[in-house]
Coordinates of C-alpha atoms and ligand atoms in Angstrom, one line a residue:
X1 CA 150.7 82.9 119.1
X2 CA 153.1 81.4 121.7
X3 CA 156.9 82.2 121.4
X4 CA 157.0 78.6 121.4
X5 CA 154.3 78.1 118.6
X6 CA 156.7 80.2 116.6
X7 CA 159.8 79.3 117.0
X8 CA 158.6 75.7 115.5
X9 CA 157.4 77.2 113.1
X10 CA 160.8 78.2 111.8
X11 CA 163.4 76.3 113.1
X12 CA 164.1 73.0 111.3
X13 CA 163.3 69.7 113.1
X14 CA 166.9 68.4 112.8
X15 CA 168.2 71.5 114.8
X16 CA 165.7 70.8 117.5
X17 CA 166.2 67.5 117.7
X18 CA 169.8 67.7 118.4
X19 CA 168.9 69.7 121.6
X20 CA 166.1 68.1 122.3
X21 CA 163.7 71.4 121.8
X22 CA 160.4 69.9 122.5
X23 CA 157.9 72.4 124.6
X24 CA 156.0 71.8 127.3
X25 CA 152.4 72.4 126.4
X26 CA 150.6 75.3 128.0
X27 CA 147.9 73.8 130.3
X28 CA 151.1 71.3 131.7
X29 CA 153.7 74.3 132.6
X30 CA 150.3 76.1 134.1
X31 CA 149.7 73.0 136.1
X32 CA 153.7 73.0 137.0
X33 CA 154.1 76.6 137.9
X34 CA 150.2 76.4 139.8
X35 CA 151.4 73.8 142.4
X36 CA 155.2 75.7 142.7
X37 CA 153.2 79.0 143.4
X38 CA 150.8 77.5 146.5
X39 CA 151.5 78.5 149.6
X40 CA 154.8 79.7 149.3
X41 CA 157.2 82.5 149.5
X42 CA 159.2 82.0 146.6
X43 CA 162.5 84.9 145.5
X44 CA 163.9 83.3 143.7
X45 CA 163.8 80.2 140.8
X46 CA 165.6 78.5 138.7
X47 CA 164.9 77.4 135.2
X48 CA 168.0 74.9 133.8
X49 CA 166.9 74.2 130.4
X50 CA 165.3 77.3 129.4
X51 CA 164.3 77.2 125.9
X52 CA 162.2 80.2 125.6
X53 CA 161.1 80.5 129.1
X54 CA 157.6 79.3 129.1
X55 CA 157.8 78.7 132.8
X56 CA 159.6 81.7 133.6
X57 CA 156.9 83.5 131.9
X58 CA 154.2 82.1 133.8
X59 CA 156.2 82.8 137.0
X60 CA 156.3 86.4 136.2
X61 CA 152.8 86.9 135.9
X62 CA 152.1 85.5 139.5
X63 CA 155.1 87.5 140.8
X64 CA 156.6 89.9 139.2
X65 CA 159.4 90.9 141.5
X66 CA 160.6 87.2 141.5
X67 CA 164.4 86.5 140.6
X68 CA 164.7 84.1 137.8
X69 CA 168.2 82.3 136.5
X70 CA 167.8 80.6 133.4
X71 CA 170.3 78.1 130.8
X72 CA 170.2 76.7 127.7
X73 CA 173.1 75.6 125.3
X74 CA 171.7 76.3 122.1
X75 CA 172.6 80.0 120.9
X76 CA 169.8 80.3 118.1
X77 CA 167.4 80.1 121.0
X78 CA 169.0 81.9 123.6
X79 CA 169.3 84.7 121.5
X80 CA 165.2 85.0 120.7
X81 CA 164.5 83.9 124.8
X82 CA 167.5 87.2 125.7
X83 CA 164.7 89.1 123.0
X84 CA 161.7 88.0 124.6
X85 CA 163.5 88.6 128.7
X86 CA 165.0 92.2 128.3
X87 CA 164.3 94.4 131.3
X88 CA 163.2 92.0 133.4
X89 CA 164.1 90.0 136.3
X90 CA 165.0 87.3 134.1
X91 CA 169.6 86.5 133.7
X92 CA 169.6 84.3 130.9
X93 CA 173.3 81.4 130.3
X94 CA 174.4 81.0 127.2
X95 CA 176.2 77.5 129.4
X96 CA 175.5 73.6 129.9
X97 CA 173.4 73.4 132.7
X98 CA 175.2 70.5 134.0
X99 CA 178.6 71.9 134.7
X100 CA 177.5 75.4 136.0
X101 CA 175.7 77.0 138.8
X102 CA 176.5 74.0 141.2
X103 CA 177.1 76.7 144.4
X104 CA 174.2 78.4 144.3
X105 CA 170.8 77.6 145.4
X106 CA 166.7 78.5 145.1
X107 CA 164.0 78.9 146.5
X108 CA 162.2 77.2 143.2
X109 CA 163.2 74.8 140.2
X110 CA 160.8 74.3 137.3
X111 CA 162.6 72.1 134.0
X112 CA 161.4 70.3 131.1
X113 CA 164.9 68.7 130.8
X114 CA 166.3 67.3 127.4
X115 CA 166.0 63.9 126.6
X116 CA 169.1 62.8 125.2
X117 CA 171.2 59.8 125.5
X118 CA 174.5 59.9 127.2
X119 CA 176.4 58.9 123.8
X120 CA 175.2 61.8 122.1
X121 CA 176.0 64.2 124.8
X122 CA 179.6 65.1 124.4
X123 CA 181.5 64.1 128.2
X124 CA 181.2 61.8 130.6
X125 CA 183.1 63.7 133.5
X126 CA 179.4 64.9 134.5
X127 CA 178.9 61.7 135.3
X128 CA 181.7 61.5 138.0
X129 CA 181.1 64.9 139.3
X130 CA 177.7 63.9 140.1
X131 CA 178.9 60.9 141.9
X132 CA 180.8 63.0 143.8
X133 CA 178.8 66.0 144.9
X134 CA 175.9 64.0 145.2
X135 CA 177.3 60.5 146.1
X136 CA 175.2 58.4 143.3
X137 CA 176.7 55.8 141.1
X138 CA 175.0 56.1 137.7
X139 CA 175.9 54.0 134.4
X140 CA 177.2 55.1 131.2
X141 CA 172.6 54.3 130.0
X142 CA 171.7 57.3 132.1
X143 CA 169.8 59.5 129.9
X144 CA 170.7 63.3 130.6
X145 CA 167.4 64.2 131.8
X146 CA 168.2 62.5 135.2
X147 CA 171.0 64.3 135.6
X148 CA 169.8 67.6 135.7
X149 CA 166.7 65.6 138.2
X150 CA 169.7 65.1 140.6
X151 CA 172.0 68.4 140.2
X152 CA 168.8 70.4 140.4
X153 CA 167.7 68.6 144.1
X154 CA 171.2 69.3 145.5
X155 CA 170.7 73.3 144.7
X156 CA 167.3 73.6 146.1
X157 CA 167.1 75.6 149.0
X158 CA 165.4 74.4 152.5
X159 CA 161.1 74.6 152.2
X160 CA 162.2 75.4 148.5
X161 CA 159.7 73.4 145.9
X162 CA 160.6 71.7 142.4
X163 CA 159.1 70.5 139.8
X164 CA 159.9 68.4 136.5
X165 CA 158.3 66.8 133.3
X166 CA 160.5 63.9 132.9
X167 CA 159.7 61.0 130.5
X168 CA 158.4 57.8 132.9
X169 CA 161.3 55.5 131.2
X170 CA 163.5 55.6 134.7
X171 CA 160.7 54.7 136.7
X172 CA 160.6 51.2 135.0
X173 CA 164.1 50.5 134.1
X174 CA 167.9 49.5 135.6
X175 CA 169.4 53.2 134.8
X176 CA 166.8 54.3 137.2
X177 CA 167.6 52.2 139.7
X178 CA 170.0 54.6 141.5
X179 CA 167.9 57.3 140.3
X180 CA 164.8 56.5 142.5
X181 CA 167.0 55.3 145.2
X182 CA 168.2 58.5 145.6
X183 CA 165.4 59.9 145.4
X184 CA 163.7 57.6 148.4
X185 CA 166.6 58.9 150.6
X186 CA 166.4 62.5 149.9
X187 CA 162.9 62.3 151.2
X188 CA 161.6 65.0 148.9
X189 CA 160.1 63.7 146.7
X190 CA 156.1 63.9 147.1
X191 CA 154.1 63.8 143.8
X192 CA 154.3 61.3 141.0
X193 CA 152.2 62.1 137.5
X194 CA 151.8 59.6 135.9
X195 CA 150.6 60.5 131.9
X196 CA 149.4 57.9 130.1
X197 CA 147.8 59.9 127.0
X198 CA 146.4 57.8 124.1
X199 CA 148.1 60.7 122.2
X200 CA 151.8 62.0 122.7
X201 CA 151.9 65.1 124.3
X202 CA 155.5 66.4 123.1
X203 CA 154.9 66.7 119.7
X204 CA 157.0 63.8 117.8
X205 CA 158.9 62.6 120.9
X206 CA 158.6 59.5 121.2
X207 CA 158.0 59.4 125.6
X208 CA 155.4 58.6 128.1
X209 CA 155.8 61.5 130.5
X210 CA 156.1 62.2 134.4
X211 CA 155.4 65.2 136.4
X212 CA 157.7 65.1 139.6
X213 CA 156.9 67.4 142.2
X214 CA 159.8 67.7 145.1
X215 CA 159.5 69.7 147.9
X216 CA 162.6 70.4 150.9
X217 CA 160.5 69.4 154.0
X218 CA 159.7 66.5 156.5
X219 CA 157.2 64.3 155.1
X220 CA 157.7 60.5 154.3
X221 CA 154.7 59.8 151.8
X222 CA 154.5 59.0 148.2
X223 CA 151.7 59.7 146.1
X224 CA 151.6 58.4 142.4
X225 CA 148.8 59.6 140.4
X226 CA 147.5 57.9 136.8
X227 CA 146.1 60.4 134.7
X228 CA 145.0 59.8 131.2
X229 CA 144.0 63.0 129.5
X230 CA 145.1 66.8 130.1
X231 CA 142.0 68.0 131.7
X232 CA 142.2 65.8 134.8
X233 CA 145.0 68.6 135.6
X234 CA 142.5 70.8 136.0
X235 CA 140.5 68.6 138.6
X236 CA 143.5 67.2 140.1
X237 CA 142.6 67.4 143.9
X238 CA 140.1 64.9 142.4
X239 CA 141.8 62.6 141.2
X240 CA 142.1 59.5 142.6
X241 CA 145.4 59.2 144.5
X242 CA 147.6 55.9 145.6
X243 CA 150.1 56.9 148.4
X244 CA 152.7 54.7 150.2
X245 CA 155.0 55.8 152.9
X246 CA 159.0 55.5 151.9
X247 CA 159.6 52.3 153.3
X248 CA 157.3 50.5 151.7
X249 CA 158.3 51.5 148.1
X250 CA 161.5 49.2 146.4
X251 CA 163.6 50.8 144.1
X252 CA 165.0 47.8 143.1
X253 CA 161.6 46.9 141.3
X254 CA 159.4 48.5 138.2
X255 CA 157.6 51.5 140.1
X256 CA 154.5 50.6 137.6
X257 CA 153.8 48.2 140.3
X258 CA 152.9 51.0 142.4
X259 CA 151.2 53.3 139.7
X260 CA 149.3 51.0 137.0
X261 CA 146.8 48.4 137.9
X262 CA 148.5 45.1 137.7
X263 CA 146.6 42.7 135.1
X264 CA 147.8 39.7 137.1
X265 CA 145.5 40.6 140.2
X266 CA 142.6 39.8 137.9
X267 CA 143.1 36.0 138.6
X268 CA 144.1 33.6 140.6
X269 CA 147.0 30.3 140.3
X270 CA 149.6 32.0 138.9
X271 CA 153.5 30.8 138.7
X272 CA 156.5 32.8 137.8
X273 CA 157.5 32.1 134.5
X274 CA 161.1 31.2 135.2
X275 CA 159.7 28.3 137.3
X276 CA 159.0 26.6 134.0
X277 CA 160.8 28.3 131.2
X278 CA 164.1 30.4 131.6
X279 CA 164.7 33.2 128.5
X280 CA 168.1 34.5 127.3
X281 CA 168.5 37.2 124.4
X282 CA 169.8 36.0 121.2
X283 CA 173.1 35.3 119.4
X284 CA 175.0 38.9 119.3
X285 CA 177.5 38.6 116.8
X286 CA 178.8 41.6 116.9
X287 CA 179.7 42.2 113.6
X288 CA 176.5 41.0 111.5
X289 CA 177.8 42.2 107.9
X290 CA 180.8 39.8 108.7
X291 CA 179.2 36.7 109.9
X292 CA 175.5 36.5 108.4
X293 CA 175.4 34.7 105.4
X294 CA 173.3 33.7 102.8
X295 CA 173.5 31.1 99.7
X296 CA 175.2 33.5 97.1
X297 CA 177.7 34.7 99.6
X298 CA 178.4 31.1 100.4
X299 CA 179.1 30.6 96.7
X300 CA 181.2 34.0 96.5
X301 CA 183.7 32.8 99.2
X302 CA 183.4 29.3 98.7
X303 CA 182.0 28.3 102.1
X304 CA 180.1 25.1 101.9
X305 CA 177.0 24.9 103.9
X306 CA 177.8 22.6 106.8
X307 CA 180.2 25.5 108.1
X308 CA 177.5 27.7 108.4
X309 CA 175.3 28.1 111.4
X310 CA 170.9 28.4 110.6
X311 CA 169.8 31.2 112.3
X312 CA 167.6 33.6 112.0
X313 CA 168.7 37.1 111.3
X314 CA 165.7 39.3 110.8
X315 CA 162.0 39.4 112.6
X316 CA 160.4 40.0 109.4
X317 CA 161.6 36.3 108.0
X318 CA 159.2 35.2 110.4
X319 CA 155.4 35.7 109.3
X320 CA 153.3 33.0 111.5
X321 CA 153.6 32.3 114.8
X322 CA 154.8 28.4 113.4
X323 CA 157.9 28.1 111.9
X324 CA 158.5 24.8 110.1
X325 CA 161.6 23.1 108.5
X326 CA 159.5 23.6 105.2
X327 CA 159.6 27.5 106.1
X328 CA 163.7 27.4 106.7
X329 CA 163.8 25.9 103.3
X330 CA 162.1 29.0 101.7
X331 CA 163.7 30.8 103.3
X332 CA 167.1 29.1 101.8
X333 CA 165.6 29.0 98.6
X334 CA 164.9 33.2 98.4
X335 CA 168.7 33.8 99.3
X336 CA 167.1 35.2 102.9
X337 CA 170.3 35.7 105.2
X338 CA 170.0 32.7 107.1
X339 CA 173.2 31.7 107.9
X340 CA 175.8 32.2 110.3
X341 CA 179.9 32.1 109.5
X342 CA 180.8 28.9 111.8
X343 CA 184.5 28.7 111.2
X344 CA 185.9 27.1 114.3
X345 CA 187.8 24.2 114.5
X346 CA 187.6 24.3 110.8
X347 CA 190.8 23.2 108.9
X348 CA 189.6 24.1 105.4
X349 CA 191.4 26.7 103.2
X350 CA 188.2 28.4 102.3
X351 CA 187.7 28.6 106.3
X352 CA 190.9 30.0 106.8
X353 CA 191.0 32.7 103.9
X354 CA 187.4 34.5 105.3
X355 CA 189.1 34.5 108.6
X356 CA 192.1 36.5 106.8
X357 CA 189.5 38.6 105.2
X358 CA 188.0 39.4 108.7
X359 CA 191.4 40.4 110.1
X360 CA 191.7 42.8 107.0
X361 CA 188.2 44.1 107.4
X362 CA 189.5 44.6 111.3
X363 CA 186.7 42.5 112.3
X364 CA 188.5 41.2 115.3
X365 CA 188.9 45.1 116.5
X366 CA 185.0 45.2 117.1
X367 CA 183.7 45.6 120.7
X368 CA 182.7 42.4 121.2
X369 CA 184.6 39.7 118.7
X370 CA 187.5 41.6 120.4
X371 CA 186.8 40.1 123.8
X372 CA 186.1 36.4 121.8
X373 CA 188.5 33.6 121.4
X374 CA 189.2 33.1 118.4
X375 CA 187.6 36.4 117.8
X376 CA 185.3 34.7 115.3
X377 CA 183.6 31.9 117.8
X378 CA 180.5 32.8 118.7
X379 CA 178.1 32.5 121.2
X380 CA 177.2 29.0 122.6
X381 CA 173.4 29.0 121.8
X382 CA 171.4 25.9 121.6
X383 CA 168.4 26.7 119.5
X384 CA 165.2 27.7 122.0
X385 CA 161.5 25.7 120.6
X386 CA 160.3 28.7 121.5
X387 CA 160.8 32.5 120.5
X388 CA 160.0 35.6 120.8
X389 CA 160.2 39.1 119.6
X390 CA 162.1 41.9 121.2
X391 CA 160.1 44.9 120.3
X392 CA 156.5 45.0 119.6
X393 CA 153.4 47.0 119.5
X394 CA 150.9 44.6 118.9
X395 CA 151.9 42.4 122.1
X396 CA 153.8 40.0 122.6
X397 CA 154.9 37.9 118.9
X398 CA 156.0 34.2 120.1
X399 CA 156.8 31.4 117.9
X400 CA 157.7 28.1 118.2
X401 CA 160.5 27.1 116.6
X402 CA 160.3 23.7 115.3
X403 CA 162.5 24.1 112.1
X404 CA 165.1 24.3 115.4
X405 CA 167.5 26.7 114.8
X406 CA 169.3 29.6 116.7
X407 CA 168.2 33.2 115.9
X408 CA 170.5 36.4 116.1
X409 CA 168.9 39.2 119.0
X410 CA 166.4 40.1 117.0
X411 CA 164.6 37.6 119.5
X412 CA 164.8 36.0 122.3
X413 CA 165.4 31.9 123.1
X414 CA 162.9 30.7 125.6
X415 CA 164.3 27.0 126.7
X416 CA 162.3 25.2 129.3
X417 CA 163.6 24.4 132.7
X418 CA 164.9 21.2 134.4
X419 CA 161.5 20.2 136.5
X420 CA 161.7 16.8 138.5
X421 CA 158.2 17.4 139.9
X422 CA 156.1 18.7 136.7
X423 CA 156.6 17.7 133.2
X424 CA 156.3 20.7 130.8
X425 CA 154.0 19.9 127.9
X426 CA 155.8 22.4 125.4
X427 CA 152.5 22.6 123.2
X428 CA 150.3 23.4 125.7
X429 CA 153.0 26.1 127.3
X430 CA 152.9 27.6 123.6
X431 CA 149.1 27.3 123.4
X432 CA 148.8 29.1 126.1
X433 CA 151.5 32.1 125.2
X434 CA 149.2 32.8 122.5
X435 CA 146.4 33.8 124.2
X436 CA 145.7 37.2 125.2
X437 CA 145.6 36.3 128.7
X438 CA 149.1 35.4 128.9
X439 CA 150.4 38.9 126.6
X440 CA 148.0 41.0 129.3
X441 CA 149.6 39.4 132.3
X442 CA 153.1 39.8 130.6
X443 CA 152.1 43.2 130.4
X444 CA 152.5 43.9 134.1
X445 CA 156.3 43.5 133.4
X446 CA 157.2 45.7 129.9
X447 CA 159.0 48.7 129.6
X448 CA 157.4 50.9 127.8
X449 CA 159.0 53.4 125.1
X450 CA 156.4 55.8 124.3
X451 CA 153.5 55.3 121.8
X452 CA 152.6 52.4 122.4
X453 CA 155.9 50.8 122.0
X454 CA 157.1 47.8 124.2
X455 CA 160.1 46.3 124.9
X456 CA 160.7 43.5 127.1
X457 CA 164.0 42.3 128.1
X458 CA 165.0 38.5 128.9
X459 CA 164.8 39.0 132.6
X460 CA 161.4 41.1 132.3
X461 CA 160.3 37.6 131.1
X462 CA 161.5 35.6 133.5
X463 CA 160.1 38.3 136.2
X464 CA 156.9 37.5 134.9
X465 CA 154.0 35.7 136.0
X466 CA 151.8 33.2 134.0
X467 CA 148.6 31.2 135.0
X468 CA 149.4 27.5 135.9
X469 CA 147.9 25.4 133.5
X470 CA 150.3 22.6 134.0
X471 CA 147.9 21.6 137.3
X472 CA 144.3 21.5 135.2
X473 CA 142.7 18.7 134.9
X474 CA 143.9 16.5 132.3
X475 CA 140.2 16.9 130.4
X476 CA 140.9 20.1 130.4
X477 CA 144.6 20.5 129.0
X478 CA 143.4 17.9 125.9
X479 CA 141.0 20.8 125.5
X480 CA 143.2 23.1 125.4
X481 CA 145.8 20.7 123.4
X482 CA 143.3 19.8 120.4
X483 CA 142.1 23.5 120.0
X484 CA 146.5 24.0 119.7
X485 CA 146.5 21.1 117.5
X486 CA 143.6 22.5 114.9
X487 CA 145.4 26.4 115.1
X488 CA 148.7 24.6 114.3
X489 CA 147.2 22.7 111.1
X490 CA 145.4 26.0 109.8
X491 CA 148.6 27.8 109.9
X492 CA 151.1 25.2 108.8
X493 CA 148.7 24.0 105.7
X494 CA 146.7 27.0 105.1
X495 CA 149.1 30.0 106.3
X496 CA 145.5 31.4 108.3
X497 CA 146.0 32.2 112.4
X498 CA 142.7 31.3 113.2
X499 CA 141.3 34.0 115.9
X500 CA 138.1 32.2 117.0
X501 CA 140.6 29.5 117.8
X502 CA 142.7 31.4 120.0
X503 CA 139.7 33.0 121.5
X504 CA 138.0 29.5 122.4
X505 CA 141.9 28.8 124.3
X506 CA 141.2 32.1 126.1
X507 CA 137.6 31.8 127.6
X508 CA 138.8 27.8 129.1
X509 CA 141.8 30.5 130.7
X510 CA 138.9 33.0 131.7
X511 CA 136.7 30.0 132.8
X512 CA 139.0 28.3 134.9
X513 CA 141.8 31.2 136.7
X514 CA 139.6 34.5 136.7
X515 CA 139.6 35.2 140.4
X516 CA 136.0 36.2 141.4
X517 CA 137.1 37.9 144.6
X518 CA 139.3 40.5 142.9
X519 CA 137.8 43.9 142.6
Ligands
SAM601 C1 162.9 70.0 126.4 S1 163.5 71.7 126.1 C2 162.5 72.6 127.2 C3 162.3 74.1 126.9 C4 161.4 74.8 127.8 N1 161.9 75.0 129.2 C5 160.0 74.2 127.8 O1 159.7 73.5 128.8 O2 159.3 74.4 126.8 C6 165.1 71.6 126.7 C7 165.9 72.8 126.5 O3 167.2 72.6 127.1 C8 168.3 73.1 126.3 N2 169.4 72.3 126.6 C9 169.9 71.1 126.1 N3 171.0 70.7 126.7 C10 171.3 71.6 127.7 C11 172.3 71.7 128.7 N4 173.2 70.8 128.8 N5 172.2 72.8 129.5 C12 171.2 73.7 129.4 N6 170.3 73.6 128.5 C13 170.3 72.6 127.7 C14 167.7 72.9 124.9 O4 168.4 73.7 124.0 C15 166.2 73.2 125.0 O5 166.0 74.5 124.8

């Protein structure tokens, strides 16, 4: 049994968690320490976040006479990995990583990093020592897994080799902006591994994974490889490759662009979707236990209803993709908090006692009413006729919003643009953002959290790209527009999303934009 197998066995989850203990399985830190170990004259490696050593292990059988540093932080495990390493090459740290070790250098670097977020990791000075050995601005979002990434590239040595198992997450999103960019200017960077395993391959962590492979010698190509289960590791000379030379990668943009086929190429006539729709997050509040209300707190403080703000407070208030005025109503009627505290400008003693009550509470010392004036305004949103949800593994959720009213960030607003030259038919938009073909095409610009789970922020929206059926023929958007019309009446009067419906919207799509000259 693996040391690693064991150790799982008996440590509790909690304690692993907090240092983000999850092991890189065997065939993966074979495949690592393969490519480190070709053609190479390696003395001496490097392992930051040891654990127990499983690529110090594998290492030792190619080369015994290799010297390997190792680090962890966590004493239960660094006692069993000093076990496991006596009399051998091995000098095991009982020390962060991140703040020691920064003069000397290697010949190799292998590191499952942990994943954790900078607020649980206890200081931010790493953060400006980084900056200023390395020269790279990062933001307070930067998960601690990059960091070691960029303190582990400034200690390898010239013709030395590294490689990581990072989760993708930086490849698609703003922390990693400064992350790749460095990365495009150091020049070492050669492989990208893409996994994208119907299972997760860290046991319970929730992440997509990379494998980085970083070399210290001239070469100014990029190759990103897709692979979707384990045993193309075995083949992977094989496997099909996509290289670019450094200029022609952005790090400005989502590097899935480069990696994953793009569901957009499939047809043809597509606009961005900020040409006829522009999307902003949701009211933050900032204090939500404060300022959401519902009937019998209205009635406890004495708040009369035309102080209070509708809005929509929770995702799971919403059911169909419609939501009516007959829906708010129910909503009212089950006590659902669907209210927000709307004091301003309000002259009435009841008004002006829950503000006291606020001040008591210390309300006004939150993060964000703090910045707010009065501290209890908030935000200037016009309700959106159109919505949509945040988080989703099913696609994308997107209602229309006819009982008109705002909704907290649990979605976002989608309000349609100013357009002298094209008039936006806001039914047949919504017909069409129901469709499968629109969710794959918005697809192309999630970020992606691991099992399955997508996120997609407002300007990931407005990024995106959907297929112009403002210019179709007018026969063919009253298609389109009665089919809307018949899906609408099943849901409203019947509660039923009618598929067949939806899939009848879809093939006119198919019909009319798939682009027969795409491969
Ligand atoms: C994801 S595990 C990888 C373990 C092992 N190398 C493997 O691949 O199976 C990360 C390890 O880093 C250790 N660790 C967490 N924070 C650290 C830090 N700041 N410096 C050094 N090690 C750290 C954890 O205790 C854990 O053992």
């Amino acid at each position: 049994m693996l040391a690693e197998e064991k150790y799982i066995q008996k440590i509790d989850i909690k304690h692993r968690k907090k240092f983000a203990q999850f092991f890189t399985p065997l065939p993966i830190a074979e495949f690592m320490v393969n490519w480190i170990f070709k053609d190479n004259n390696i003395k001496t490696l490097l392992e930051p976040a040891f654990g127990l050593g499983i690529f110090s292990r594998l290492a030792l059988d190619k080369n015994k006479n290799i010297k390997i540093k190792g680090f962890d932080v966590d004493k239960t495990i660094y006692s069993k990995a000093s076990d496991n390493f006596q009399n051998s090459n091995v000098d095991l740290y009982l020390e962060d990583y991140l703040y020691n070790d920064w003069n000397n250098k290697y010949d190799a670097i292998i590191c499952n990093p942990p994943y954790l977020k900078f607020h649980d990791y206890k200081n931010l000075e790493t953060l400006t020592e980084i900056k200023k050995k390395l020269g790279v601005n990062l933001s307070g979002f930067t998960n601690i897994y990059t960091l070691f990434l960029l303190k582990s590239i400034y200690q390898l040595n010239q013709n030395g080799k590294m490689a990581y198992i990072v989760p993708s997450e930086f490849l698609n999103s703003n922390y990693g902006k400064n992350i790749k960019k460095y990365l495009l200017k150091s020049q070492l960077l050669k492989e990208i591994i893409i996994f994208d395993f119907k299972e997760n391959i860290f046991d319970k962590a929730i992440t997509t994974s990379a494998i980085l492979f970083l070399e210290k010698t001239q070469s100014n190509t990029l190759n990103f490889t897709n692979i979707d289960n384990i045993f193309q590791l075995n083949n992977f000379d094989n496997v099909k490759k996509k290289s670019y030379s450094y200029a022609n990668i952005d790090y400005n943009i989502k590097w899935k662009k480069y990696y994953q086929k793009q569901n957009s190429l499939k047809y043809k006539n597509l606009i961005p979707f900020n040409s006829v729709a522009k999307v902003k997050r949701g009211i933050a509040t900032g204090a939500n236990e404060y300022f959401v209300f519902n009937i019998e707190k209205a009635k406890k403080y004495n708040i009369d209803i035309k102080y209070l703000l509708p809005c929509i407070t929770a995702s799971k208030d919403i059911l169909l993709p419609i939501f009516t005025n007959n829906d708010f109503n129910n909503l009212i009627k089950k006590n659902k908090n669907v209210f927000l505290f709307n004091g301003v400008n309000k002259q009435n003693n009841h008004i002006k006692d829950y503000v006291r009550y606020g001040e008591e509470q210390n309300i006004h010392q939150r993060h964000l009413t703090s910045k707010r004036k009065p501290w209890y305004k908030i935000e200037n949103r016009l309700p959106a006729p159109i919505l949509v949800g945040v988080f989703n593994r099913k696609g994308l959720k997107f209602i229309r919003n006819e009982a008109n009213i705002t909704t907290l960030t649990t979605f976002h607003c989608i309000y349609l643009t100013e357009n002298l030259f094209q008039n936006i038919d806001i039914d047949l938009l919504f017909a069409y953002l129901l469709t499968d073909t629109a969710k794959e095409i918005f697809n192309d610009d999630s970020r992606e959290y691991g099992n399955g789970l997508k996120k997609f922020e407002p300007n990931d929206l407005n990024n995106a790209k959907i297929l112009n059926i403002f210019d179709l023929d007018v026969s063919i958007k009253k298609k389109i527009l009665n089919l809307y019309n018949q899906y609408k009446d099943e849901v409203v009067n019947n509660k039923i999303e009618s598929q067949a419906l939806l899939h009848e919207i879809d093939t006119i799509l198919q019909n009319n934009f798939s682009d027969v000259n795409s491969s």
